[in-house]
Amino acid sequence: MVDDFGLAVEEAERTRAMSQIGLQEIRQAYDREKAAFEMSTGDAVREQDVQVFWVRAEMARAEIENDYPAINAQALIALNSALDALVEHLVPAVRDLPFEIHMKKAEEEVPQVVEHLTPEIRQMAISKLQEMLKVEELKGLKGKGAVRYERRLRAVGLGAPEDRPIPIDLDQALTEFGVIRDCLIHRAGRINPRALELAHTLTARYKDGDLIRLTGEDYRTYSAAIRCYAAEVIDRLHGKWPGLTDPGGKPDLENWRGCHLIGA
């Protein structure tokens, strides 16, 4: 689950970077083709090609001069989805870990049973044991900001420690992008009153009906918030997950804005 989160983040960041590089290359290609055409004998076919390059360059120019809003939005949605998936799948794994450990010990002590134990039957046995012990049902992801994740994480002892609360501005950034994400996906990118109510700090930048345009600075802020919060969640696993190596040093929550990818 942790690896999947890391790979999803890498893919989103890589795709964003390559998309930006591609647009810049398209814009520069027109100048190269135009210069080559002017040095040629005025081939009509090549003149048509130059026209095509100009159209593409103008499309690229609009995106570049607007600071890649669509590309930034797509990458941030992918990062946010990766964080959702991390918490959604991590919590039940931590809850089920003691049962998995006891099941493995039982299999080692009675190896002949393993021959008849399919993955499906094994999971049924674990689920039945959880039912008998009245294991609490896990809460789904709900709300915006850090609370969206903390209420689920607390169920398995992975909530924020008292001595490491989530900074207000980090929670604010997570909340802002949570409502921005909903507007991008469900309202064709336009802010509505509900979004401004849930993330009142956005009123300094948007009013009802405004079209969301995420800049590079927005990307650095929101991607840093997602990456730093995810790193904090993963760090809480130490002491709970067998064999997990502590990389040393905890995420710098107070300076979370520096957690964006270098060059982003």
PDB file of C-alpha atoms in Angstrom:
ATOM      1  CA  MET A   1       0.000   0.000   0.000  1.00  0.00           C
ATOM      2  CA  VAL A   2       2.825   2.370   0.839  1.00  0.00           C
ATOM      3  CA  ASP A   3       4.654   1.368  -2.332  1.00  0.00           C
ATOM      4  CA  ASP A   4       1.504   1.865  -4.392  1.00  0.00           C
ATOM      5  CA  PHE A   5       1.130   5.369  -2.981  1.00  0.00           C
ATOM      6  CA  GLY A   6       4.739   6.192  -3.838  1.00  0.00           C
ATOM      7  CA  LEU A   7       4.390   4.844  -7.368  1.00  0.00           C
ATOM      8  CA  ALA A   8       1.135   6.743  -7.936  1.00  0.00           C
ATOM      9  CA  VAL A   9       2.762   9.978  -6.776  1.00  0.00           C
ATOM     10  CA  GLU A  10       5.777   9.400  -9.012  1.00  0.00           C
ATOM     11  CA  GLU A  11       3.541   8.721 -12.011  1.00  0.00           C
ATOM     12  CA  ALA A  12       1.468  11.855 -11.436  1.00  0.00           C
ATOM     13  CA  GLU A  13       4.562  14.030 -11.004  1.00  0.00           C
ATOM     14  CA  ARG A  14       6.297  12.466 -13.997  1.00  0.00           C
ATOM     15  CA  THR A  15       3.273  12.822 -16.264  1.00  0.00           C
ATOM     16  CA  ARG A  16       2.859  16.471 -15.250  1.00  0.00           C
ATOM     17  CA  ALA A  17       6.524  17.229 -15.937  1.00  0.00           C
ATOM     18  CA  MET A  18       6.526  15.467 -19.313  1.00  0.00           C
ATOM     19  CA  SER A  19       3.310  17.241 -20.341  1.00  0.00           C
ATOM     20  CA  GLN A  20       4.877  20.619 -19.572  1.00  0.00           C
ATOM     21  CA  ILE A  21       8.074  19.737 -21.399  1.00  0.00           C
ATOM     22  CA  GLY A  22       6.013  18.528 -24.364  1.00  0.00           C
ATOM     23  CA  LEU A  23       4.105  21.816 -24.604  1.00  0.00           C
ATOM     24  CA  GLN A  24       7.320  23.797 -24.455  1.00  0.00           C
ATOM     25  CA  GLU A  25       8.812  21.619 -27.192  1.00  0.00           C
ATOM     26  CA  ILE A  26       5.729  22.097 -29.396  1.00  0.00           C
ATOM     27  CA  ARG A  27       5.983  25.851 -29.005  1.00  0.00           C
ATOM     28  CA  GLN A  28       9.693  25.855 -29.901  1.00  0.00           C
ATOM     29  CA  ALA A  29       9.176  23.472 -32.827  1.00  0.00           C
ATOM     30  CA  TYR A  30       7.309  26.140 -34.786  1.00  0.00           C
ATOM     31  CA  ASP A  31      10.251  28.548 -34.637  1.00  0.00           C
ATOM     32  CA  ARG A  32      12.604  25.819 -35.869  1.00  0.00           C
ATOM     33  CA  GLU A  33      10.294  24.779 -38.706  1.00  0.00           C
ATOM     34  CA  LYS A  34       9.653  28.373 -39.742  1.00  0.00           C
ATOM     35  CA  ALA A  35      13.388  29.107 -39.870  1.00  0.00           C
ATOM     36  CA  ALA A  36      14.017  25.959 -41.922  1.00  0.00           C
ATOM     37  CA  PHE A  37      11.197  26.877 -44.329  1.00  0.00           C
ATOM     38  CA  GLU A  38      12.536  30.397 -44.849  1.00  0.00           C
ATOM     39  CA  MET A  39      15.916  28.920 -45.750  1.00  0.00           C
ATOM     40  CA  SER A  40      14.314  26.503 -48.221  1.00  0.00           C
ATOM     41  CA  THR A  41      13.029  27.240 -51.726  1.00  0.00           C
ATOM     42  CA  GLY A  42       9.473  27.808 -50.498  1.00  0.00           C
ATOM     43  CA  ASP A  43       8.133  24.274 -50.903  1.00  0.00           C
ATOM     44  CA  ALA A  44       4.297  24.474 -50.763  1.00  0.00           C
ATOM     45  CA  VAL A  45       4.023  21.200 -48.844  1.00  0.00           C
ATOM     46  CA  ARG A  46       6.475  22.418 -46.271  1.00  0.00           C
ATOM     47  CA  GLU A  47       4.586  25.686 -46.018  1.00  0.00           C
ATOM     48  CA  GLN A  48       1.464  23.731 -45.030  1.00  0.00           C
ATOM     49  CA  ASP A  49       3.515  21.861 -42.431  1.00  0.00           C
ATOM     50  CA  VAL A  50       4.691  25.163 -40.979  1.00  0.00           C
ATOM     51  CA  GLN A  51       1.080  26.286 -40.688  1.00  0.00           C
ATOM     52  CA  VAL A  52       0.259  23.137 -38.712  1.00  0.00           C
ATOM     53  CA  PHE A  53       3.197  23.797 -36.412  1.00  0.00           C
ATOM     54  CA  TRP A  54       1.950  27.361 -35.883  1.00  0.00           C
ATOM     55  CA  VAL A  55      -1.515  26.167 -34.842  1.00  0.00           C
ATOM     56  CA  ARG A  56       0.001  23.714 -32.388  1.00  0.00           C
ATOM     57  CA  ALA A  57       2.376  26.357 -31.059  1.00  0.00           C
ATOM     58  CA  GLU A  58      -0.526  28.737 -30.397  1.00  0.00           C
ATOM     59  CA  MET A  59      -2.387  26.013 -28.481  1.00  0.00           C
ATOM     60  CA  ALA A  60       0.722  25.299 -26.446  1.00  0.00           C
ATOM     61  CA  ARG A  61       1.352  29.003 -25.846  1.00  0.00           C
ATOM     62  CA  ALA A  62      -2.079  29.452 -24.268  1.00  0.00           C
ATOM     63  CA  GLU A  63      -1.448  26.625 -21.797  1.00  0.00           C
ATOM     64  CA  ILE A  64       2.073  27.790 -20.974  1.00  0.00           C
ATOM     65  CA  GLU A  65       1.109  31.419 -20.416  1.00  0.00           C
ATOM     66  CA  ASN A  66      -1.775  30.348 -18.157  1.00  0.00           C
ATOM     67  CA  ASP A  67       0.692  28.231 -16.108  1.00  0.00           C
ATOM     68  CA  TYR A  68      -0.653  24.822 -17.154  1.00  0.00           C
ATOM     69  CA  PRO A  69      -3.971  24.895 -15.225  1.00  0.00           C
ATOM     70  CA  ALA A  70      -5.449  21.680 -16.647  1.00  0.00           C
ATOM     71  CA  ILE A  71      -2.205  19.737 -16.216  1.00  0.00           C
ATOM     72  CA  ASN A  72      -1.862  20.953 -12.626  1.00  0.00           C
ATOM     73  CA  ALA A  73      -5.459  19.984 -11.876  1.00  0.00           C
ATOM     74  CA  GLN A  74      -5.103  16.491 -13.314  1.00  0.00           C
ATOM     75  CA  ALA A  75      -1.895  15.820 -11.383  1.00  0.00           C
ATOM     76  CA  LEU A  76      -3.374  17.066  -8.097  1.00  0.00           C
ATOM     77  CA  ILE A  77      -6.495  14.946  -8.524  1.00  0.00           C
ATOM     78  CA  ALA A  78      -4.229  11.925  -9.003  1.00  0.00           C
ATOM     79  CA  LEU A  79      -2.212  12.804  -5.872  1.00  0.00           C
ATOM     80  CA  ASN A  80      -5.374  13.286  -3.830  1.00  0.00           C
ATOM     81  CA  SER A  81      -6.755   9.950  -5.036  1.00  0.00           C
ATOM     82  CA  ALA A  82      -3.503   8.256  -4.056  1.00  0.00           C
ATOM     83  CA  LEU A  83      -3.817   9.653  -0.514  1.00  0.00           C
ATOM     84  CA  ASP A  84      -7.421   8.449  -0.289  1.00  0.00           C
ATOM     85  CA  ALA A  85      -6.376   4.977  -1.433  1.00  0.00           C
ATOM     86  CA  LEU A  86      -3.470   4.886   1.023  1.00  0.00           C
ATOM     87  CA  VAL A  87      -5.679   5.542   4.047  1.00  0.00           C
ATOM     88  CA  GLU A  88      -8.574   3.415   2.792  1.00  0.00           C
ATOM     89  CA  HIS A  89      -6.413   0.307   2.378  1.00  0.00           C
ATOM     90  CA  LEU A  90      -3.877   0.920   5.138  1.00  0.00           C
ATOM     91  CA  VAL A  91      -6.414   0.994   7.973  1.00  0.00           C
ATOM     92  CA  PRO A  92      -7.990  -2.447   7.385  1.00  0.00           C
ATOM     93  CA  ALA A  93      -4.516  -3.919   6.853  1.00  0.00           C
ATOM     94  CA  VAL A  94      -3.419  -2.648  10.282  1.00  0.00           C
ATOM     95  CA  ARG A  95      -6.677  -3.851  11.837  1.00  0.00           C
ATOM     96  CA  ASP A  96      -6.250  -7.318  10.330  1.00  0.00           C
ATOM     97  CA  LEU A  97      -2.539  -7.597  11.112  1.00  0.00           C
ATOM     98  CA  PRO A  98      -2.908  -9.359  14.525  1.00  0.00           C
ATOM     99  CA  PHE A  99      -5.289 -11.882  12.971  1.00  0.00           C
ATOM    100  CA  GLU A 100      -2.869 -12.470  10.096  1.00  0.00           C
ATOM    101  CA  ILE A 101      -0.016 -13.026  12.542  1.00  0.00           C
ATOM    102  CA  HIS A 102      -2.008 -15.527  14.636  1.00  0.00           C
ATOM    103  CA  MET A 103      -3.242 -17.267  11.494  1.00  0.00           C
ATOM    104  CA  LYS A 104       0.308 -17.632  10.224  1.00  0.00           C
ATOM    105  CA  LYS A 105       1.454 -19.085  13.550  1.00  0.00           C
ATOM    106  CA  ALA A 106      -1.410 -21.581  13.458  1.00  0.00           C
ATOM    107  CA  GLU A 107      -0.464 -22.589   9.917  1.00  0.00           C
ATOM    108  CA  GLU A 108       3.134 -23.138  11.003  1.00  0.00           C
ATOM    109  CA  GLU A 109       2.055 -25.327  13.927  1.00  0.00           C
ATOM    110  CA  VAL A 110      -0.434 -27.348  11.835  1.00  0.00           C
ATOM    111  CA  PRO A 111       1.146 -27.389   8.369  1.00  0.00           C
ATOM    112  CA  GLN A 112      -1.060 -30.212   7.075  1.00  0.00           C
ATOM    113  CA  VAL A 113      -4.078 -27.911   7.266  1.00  0.00           C
ATOM    114  CA  VAL A 114      -2.464 -25.421   4.890  1.00  0.00           C
ATOM    115  CA  GLU A 115      -2.767 -27.911   2.033  1.00  0.00           C
ATOM    116  CA  HIS A 116      -6.538 -27.554   2.152  1.00  0.00           C
ATOM    117  CA  LEU A 117      -6.657 -23.863   3.027  1.00  0.00           C
ATOM    118  CA  THR A 118      -7.468 -21.784  -0.045  1.00  0.00           C
ATOM    119  CA  PRO A 119      -7.051 -17.978   0.128  1.00  0.00           C
ATOM    120  CA  GLU A 120     -10.841 -17.637   0.131  1.00  0.00           C
ATOM    121  CA  ILE A 121     -11.351 -20.051   3.045  1.00  0.00           C
ATOM    122  CA  ARG A 122      -8.463 -18.454   4.919  1.00  0.00           C
ATOM    123  CA  GLN A 123     -10.067 -15.024   4.620  1.00  0.00           C
ATOM    124  CA  MET A 124     -13.417 -16.442   5.689  1.00  0.00           C
ATOM    125  CA  ALA A 125     -11.783 -17.861   8.830  1.00  0.00           C
ATOM    126  CA  ILE A 126     -10.232 -14.483   9.673  1.00  0.00           C
ATOM    127  CA  SER A 127     -13.516 -12.680   9.035  1.00  0.00           C
ATOM    128  CA  LYS A 128     -15.388 -15.129  11.243  1.00  0.00           C
ATOM    129  CA  LEU A 129     -12.869 -14.623  14.032  1.00  0.00           C
ATOM    130  CA  GLN A 130     -13.272 -10.856  13.749  1.00  0.00           C
ATOM    131  CA  GLU A 131     -17.032 -11.286  13.908  1.00  0.00           C
ATOM    132  CA  MET A 132     -16.794 -13.453  17.025  1.00  0.00           C
ATOM    133  CA  LEU A 133     -14.555 -10.886  18.711  1.00  0.00           C
ATOM    134  CA  LYS A 134     -16.909  -8.101  17.644  1.00  0.00           C
ATOM    135  CA  VAL A 135     -14.246  -6.092  15.817  1.00  0.00           C
ATOM    136  CA  GLU A 136     -15.503  -2.548  15.282  1.00  0.00           C
ATOM    137  CA  GLU A 137     -16.630  -1.612  11.786  1.00  0.00           C
ATOM    138  CA  LEU A 138     -14.238   0.850  10.162  1.00  0.00           C
ATOM    139  CA  LYS A 139     -15.394   4.346   9.324  1.00  0.00           C
ATOM    140  CA  GLY A 140     -15.273   5.391   5.686  1.00  0.00           C
ATOM    141  CA  LEU A 141     -13.584   8.523   4.384  1.00  0.00           C
ATOM    142  CA  LYS A 142     -15.839  11.494   5.004  1.00  0.00           C
ATOM    143  CA  GLY A 143     -15.417  15.246   5.203  1.00  0.00           C
ATOM    144  CA  LYS A 144     -12.576  17.489   4.096  1.00  0.00           C
ATOM    145  CA  GLY A 145      -9.124  18.226   5.415  1.00  0.00           C
ATOM    146  CA  ALA A 146      -7.216  16.064   7.876  1.00  0.00           C
ATOM    147  CA  VAL A 147     -10.413  14.985   9.652  1.00  0.00           C
ATOM    148  CA  ARG A 148     -11.354  13.057   6.497  1.00  0.00           C
ATOM    149  CA  TYR A 149      -8.509  10.670   7.252  1.00  0.00           C
ATOM    150  CA  GLU A 150      -7.982  10.995  10.998  1.00  0.00           C
ATOM    151  CA  ARG A 151     -11.379   9.584  11.995  1.00  0.00           C
ATOM    152  CA  ARG A 152     -10.572   6.391  10.073  1.00  0.00           C
ATOM    153  CA  LEU A 153      -6.948   6.227  11.214  1.00  0.00           C
ATOM    154  CA  ARG A 154      -7.890   6.578  14.891  1.00  0.00           C
ATOM    155  CA  ALA A 155      -9.869   3.338  14.721  1.00  0.00           C
ATOM    156  CA  VAL A 156      -6.613   1.356  14.510  1.00  0.00           C
ATOM    157  CA  GLY A 157      -4.393   3.572  16.665  1.00  0.00           C
ATOM    158  CA  LEU A 158      -2.926   5.539  13.768  1.00  0.00           C
ATOM    159  CA  GLY A 159      -4.480   8.892  14.668  1.00  0.00           C
ATOM    160  CA  ALA A 160      -2.363  12.007  15.143  1.00  0.00           C
ATOM    161  CA  PRO A 161      -0.356  11.809  18.411  1.00  0.00           C
ATOM    162  CA  GLU A 162      -1.053  14.528  20.952  1.00  0.00           C
ATOM    163  CA  ASP A 163       2.503  15.808  20.617  1.00  0.00           C
ATOM    164  CA  ARG A 164       2.295  15.959  16.782  1.00  0.00           C
ATOM    165  CA  PRO A 165      -0.956  17.704  15.873  1.00  0.00           C
ATOM    166  CA  ILE A 166      -1.622  18.539  12.244  1.00  0.00           C
ATOM    167  CA  PRO A 167      -0.751  22.249  11.693  1.00  0.00           C
ATOM    168  CA  ILE A 168      -3.728  24.494  10.997  1.00  0.00           C
ATOM    169  CA  ASP A 169      -2.376  25.700   7.652  1.00  0.00           C
ATOM    170  CA  LEU A 170      -1.679  22.130   6.507  1.00  0.00           C
ATOM    171  CA  ASP A 171      -5.227  21.130   7.382  1.00  0.00           C
ATOM    172  CA  GLN A 172      -6.423  24.245   5.571  1.00  0.00           C
ATOM    173  CA  ALA A 173      -4.561  23.273   2.383  1.00  0.00           C
ATOM    174  CA  LEU A 174      -5.989  19.741   2.489  1.00  0.00           C
ATOM    175  CA  THR A 175      -9.466  21.180   3.021  1.00  0.00           C
ATOM    176  CA  GLU A 176      -9.106  23.646   0.165  1.00  0.00           C
ATOM    177  CA  PHE A 177      -8.039  21.051  -2.327  1.00  0.00           C
ATOM    178  CA  GLY A 178     -10.702  18.651  -1.115  1.00  0.00           C
ATOM    179  CA  VAL A 179     -13.442  21.066  -2.168  1.00  0.00           C
ATOM    180  CA  ILE A 180     -11.531  22.156  -5.284  1.00  0.00           C
ATOM    181  CA  ARG A 181     -11.268  18.515  -6.322  1.00  0.00           C
ATOM    182  CA  ASP A 182     -15.052  18.093  -5.985  1.00  0.00           C
ATOM    183  CA  CYS A 183     -15.664  21.216  -8.072  1.00  0.00           C
ATOM    184  CA  LEU A 184     -13.225  20.086 -10.766  1.00  0.00           C
ATOM    185  CA  ILE A 185     -14.842  16.654 -11.037  1.00  0.00           C
ATOM    186  CA  HIS A 186     -18.518  17.353 -10.377  1.00  0.00           C
ATOM    187  CA  ARG A 187     -19.036  20.998 -11.386  1.00  0.00           C
ATOM    188  CA  ALA A 188     -16.864  21.358 -14.505  1.00  0.00           C
ATOM    189  CA  GLY A 189     -14.333  23.348 -12.503  1.00  0.00           C
ATOM    190  CA  ARG A 190     -16.602  26.097 -11.155  1.00  0.00           C
ATOM    191  CA  ILE A 191     -16.736  27.094  -7.506  1.00  0.00           C
ATOM    192  CA  ASN A 192     -20.136  26.881  -5.806  1.00  0.00           C
ATOM    193  CA  PRO A 193     -21.425  28.217  -2.453  1.00  0.00           C
ATOM    194  CA  ARG A 194     -21.046  24.836  -0.764  1.00  0.00           C
ATOM    195  CA  ALA A 195     -17.341  24.776  -1.615  1.00  0.00           C
ATOM    196  CA  LEU A 196     -16.822  28.258  -0.195  1.00  0.00           C
ATOM    197  CA  GLU A 197     -18.722  27.255   2.934  1.00  0.00           C
ATOM    198  CA  LEU A 198     -16.561  24.176   3.509  1.00  0.00           C
ATOM    199  CA  ALA A 199     -13.295  25.993   2.739  1.00  0.00           C
ATOM    200  CA  HIS A 200     -13.956  29.594   3.732  1.00  0.00           C
ATOM    201  CA  THR A 201     -10.300  30.524   3.114  1.00  0.00           C
ATOM    202  CA  LEU A 202     -10.975  30.183  -0.627  1.00  0.00           C
ATOM    203  CA  THR A 203     -13.199  33.284  -0.508  1.00  0.00           C
ATOM    204  CA  ALA A 204     -10.036  35.379  -0.710  1.00  0.00           C
ATOM    205  CA  ARG A 205      -9.480  34.019  -4.238  1.00  0.00           C
ATOM    206  CA  TYR A 206     -12.834  32.868  -5.554  1.00  0.00           C
ATOM    207  CA  LYS A 207     -16.489  33.829  -5.568  1.00  0.00           C
ATOM    208  CA  ASP A 208     -19.507  31.741  -6.506  1.00  0.00           C
ATOM    209  CA  GLY A 209     -19.360  30.687 -10.158  1.00  0.00           C
ATOM    210  CA  ASP A 210     -15.658  31.418 -10.688  1.00  0.00           C
ATOM    211  CA  LEU A 211     -13.733  28.996 -12.884  1.00  0.00           C
ATOM    212  CA  ILE A 212     -10.893  27.284 -11.026  1.00  0.00           C
ATOM    213  CA  ARG A 213      -7.476  27.753 -12.598  1.00  0.00           C
ATOM    214  CA  LEU A 214      -4.672  26.099 -10.634  1.00  0.00           C
ATOM    215  CA  THR A 215      -1.279  27.739 -11.077  1.00  0.00           C
ATOM    216  CA  GLY A 216       2.172  26.325 -10.490  1.00  0.00           C
ATOM    217  CA  GLU A 217       2.155  27.935  -7.050  1.00  0.00           C
ATOM    218  CA  ASP A 218      -1.148  26.223  -6.270  1.00  0.00           C
ATOM    219  CA  TYR A 219       0.375  22.949  -7.390  1.00  0.00           C
ATOM    220  CA  ARG A 220       3.401  23.349  -5.135  1.00  0.00           C
ATOM    221  CA  THR A 221       1.192  24.178  -2.145  1.00  0.00           C
ATOM    222  CA  TYR A 222      -1.378  21.412  -2.525  1.00  0.00           C
ATOM    223  CA  SER A 223       1.059  18.723  -3.645  1.00  0.00           C
ATOM    224  CA  ALA A 224       3.295  19.542  -0.654  1.00  0.00           C
ATOM    225  CA  ALA A 225       0.312  19.245   1.689  1.00  0.00           C
ATOM    226  CA  ILE A 226      -0.667  15.849   0.298  1.00  0.00           C
ATOM    227  CA  ARG A 227       2.886  14.496   0.263  1.00  0.00           C
ATOM    228  CA  CYS A 228       3.709  15.718   3.771  1.00  0.00           C
ATOM    229  CA  TYR A 229       0.487  14.436   5.313  1.00  0.00           C
ATOM    230  CA  ALA A 230       0.930  11.042   3.642  1.00  0.00           C
ATOM    231  CA  ALA A 231       4.508  10.851   4.934  1.00  0.00           C
ATOM    232  CA  GLU A 232       3.200  11.585   8.437  1.00  0.00           C
ATOM    233  CA  VAL A 233       0.620   8.789   8.177  1.00  0.00           C
ATOM    234  CA  ILE A 234       3.232   6.317   6.948  1.00  0.00           C
ATOM    235  CA  ASP A 235       5.592   7.351   9.755  1.00  0.00           C
ATOM    236  CA  ARG A 236       2.936   6.379  12.315  1.00  0.00           C
ATOM    237  CA  LEU A 237       3.267   2.767  11.195  1.00  0.00           C
ATOM    238  CA  HIS A 238       6.595   2.374  12.978  1.00  0.00           C
ATOM    239  CA  GLY A 239       6.118   0.125  15.972  1.00  0.00           C
ATOM    240  CA  LYS A 240       2.892  -1.285  14.536  1.00  0.00           C
ATOM    241  CA  TRP A 241       4.055  -3.023  11.371  1.00  0.00           C
ATOM    242  CA  PRO A 242       6.610  -5.862  11.787  1.00  0.00           C
ATOM    243  CA  GLY A 243       9.908  -5.361  10.006  1.00  0.00           C
ATOM    244  CA  LEU A 244       9.216  -1.788   8.936  1.00  0.00           C
ATOM    245  CA  THR A 245      12.497   0.073   8.763  1.00  0.00           C
ATOM    246  CA  ASP A 246      12.541   3.519  10.325  1.00  0.00           C
ATOM    247  CA  PRO A 247      14.274   5.830   7.814  1.00  0.00           C
ATOM    248  CA  GLY A 248      15.172   8.179  10.648  1.00  0.00           C
ATOM    249  CA  GLY A 249      13.658  11.585  11.175  1.00  0.00           C
ATOM    250  CA  LYS A 250       9.996  12.472  11.029  1.00  0.00           C
ATOM    251  CA  PRO A 251       8.237  14.644   8.433  1.00  0.00           C
ATOM    252  CA  ASP A 252       8.681  18.334   9.153  1.00  0.00           C
ATOM    253  CA  LEU A 253       5.048  19.242   9.732  1.00  0.00           C
ATOM    254  CA  GLU A 254       5.723  22.871  10.536  1.00  0.00           C
ATOM    255  CA  ASN A 255       7.606  23.356   7.256  1.00  0.00           C
ATOM    256  CA  TRP A 256       5.315  21.183   5.162  1.00  0.00           C
ATOM    257  CA  ARG A 257       5.262  23.704   2.287  1.00  0.00           C
ATOM    258  CA  GLY A 258       8.738  22.541   1.311  1.00  0.00           C
ATOM    259  CA  CYS A 259       7.582  18.964   0.675  1.00  0.00           C
ATOM    260  CA  HIS A 260       6.808  19.514  -3.008  1.00  0.00           C
ATOM    261  CA  LEU A 261       8.925  17.853  -5.679  1.00  0.00           C
ATOM    262  CA  ILE A 262      12.089  19.782  -6.485  1.00  0.00           C
ATOM    263  CA  GLY A 263      11.486  21.628  -9.736  1.00  0.00           C
ATOM    264  CA  ALA A 264       7.709  21.464  -9.426  1.00  0.00           C
TER     265      ALA A 264
END
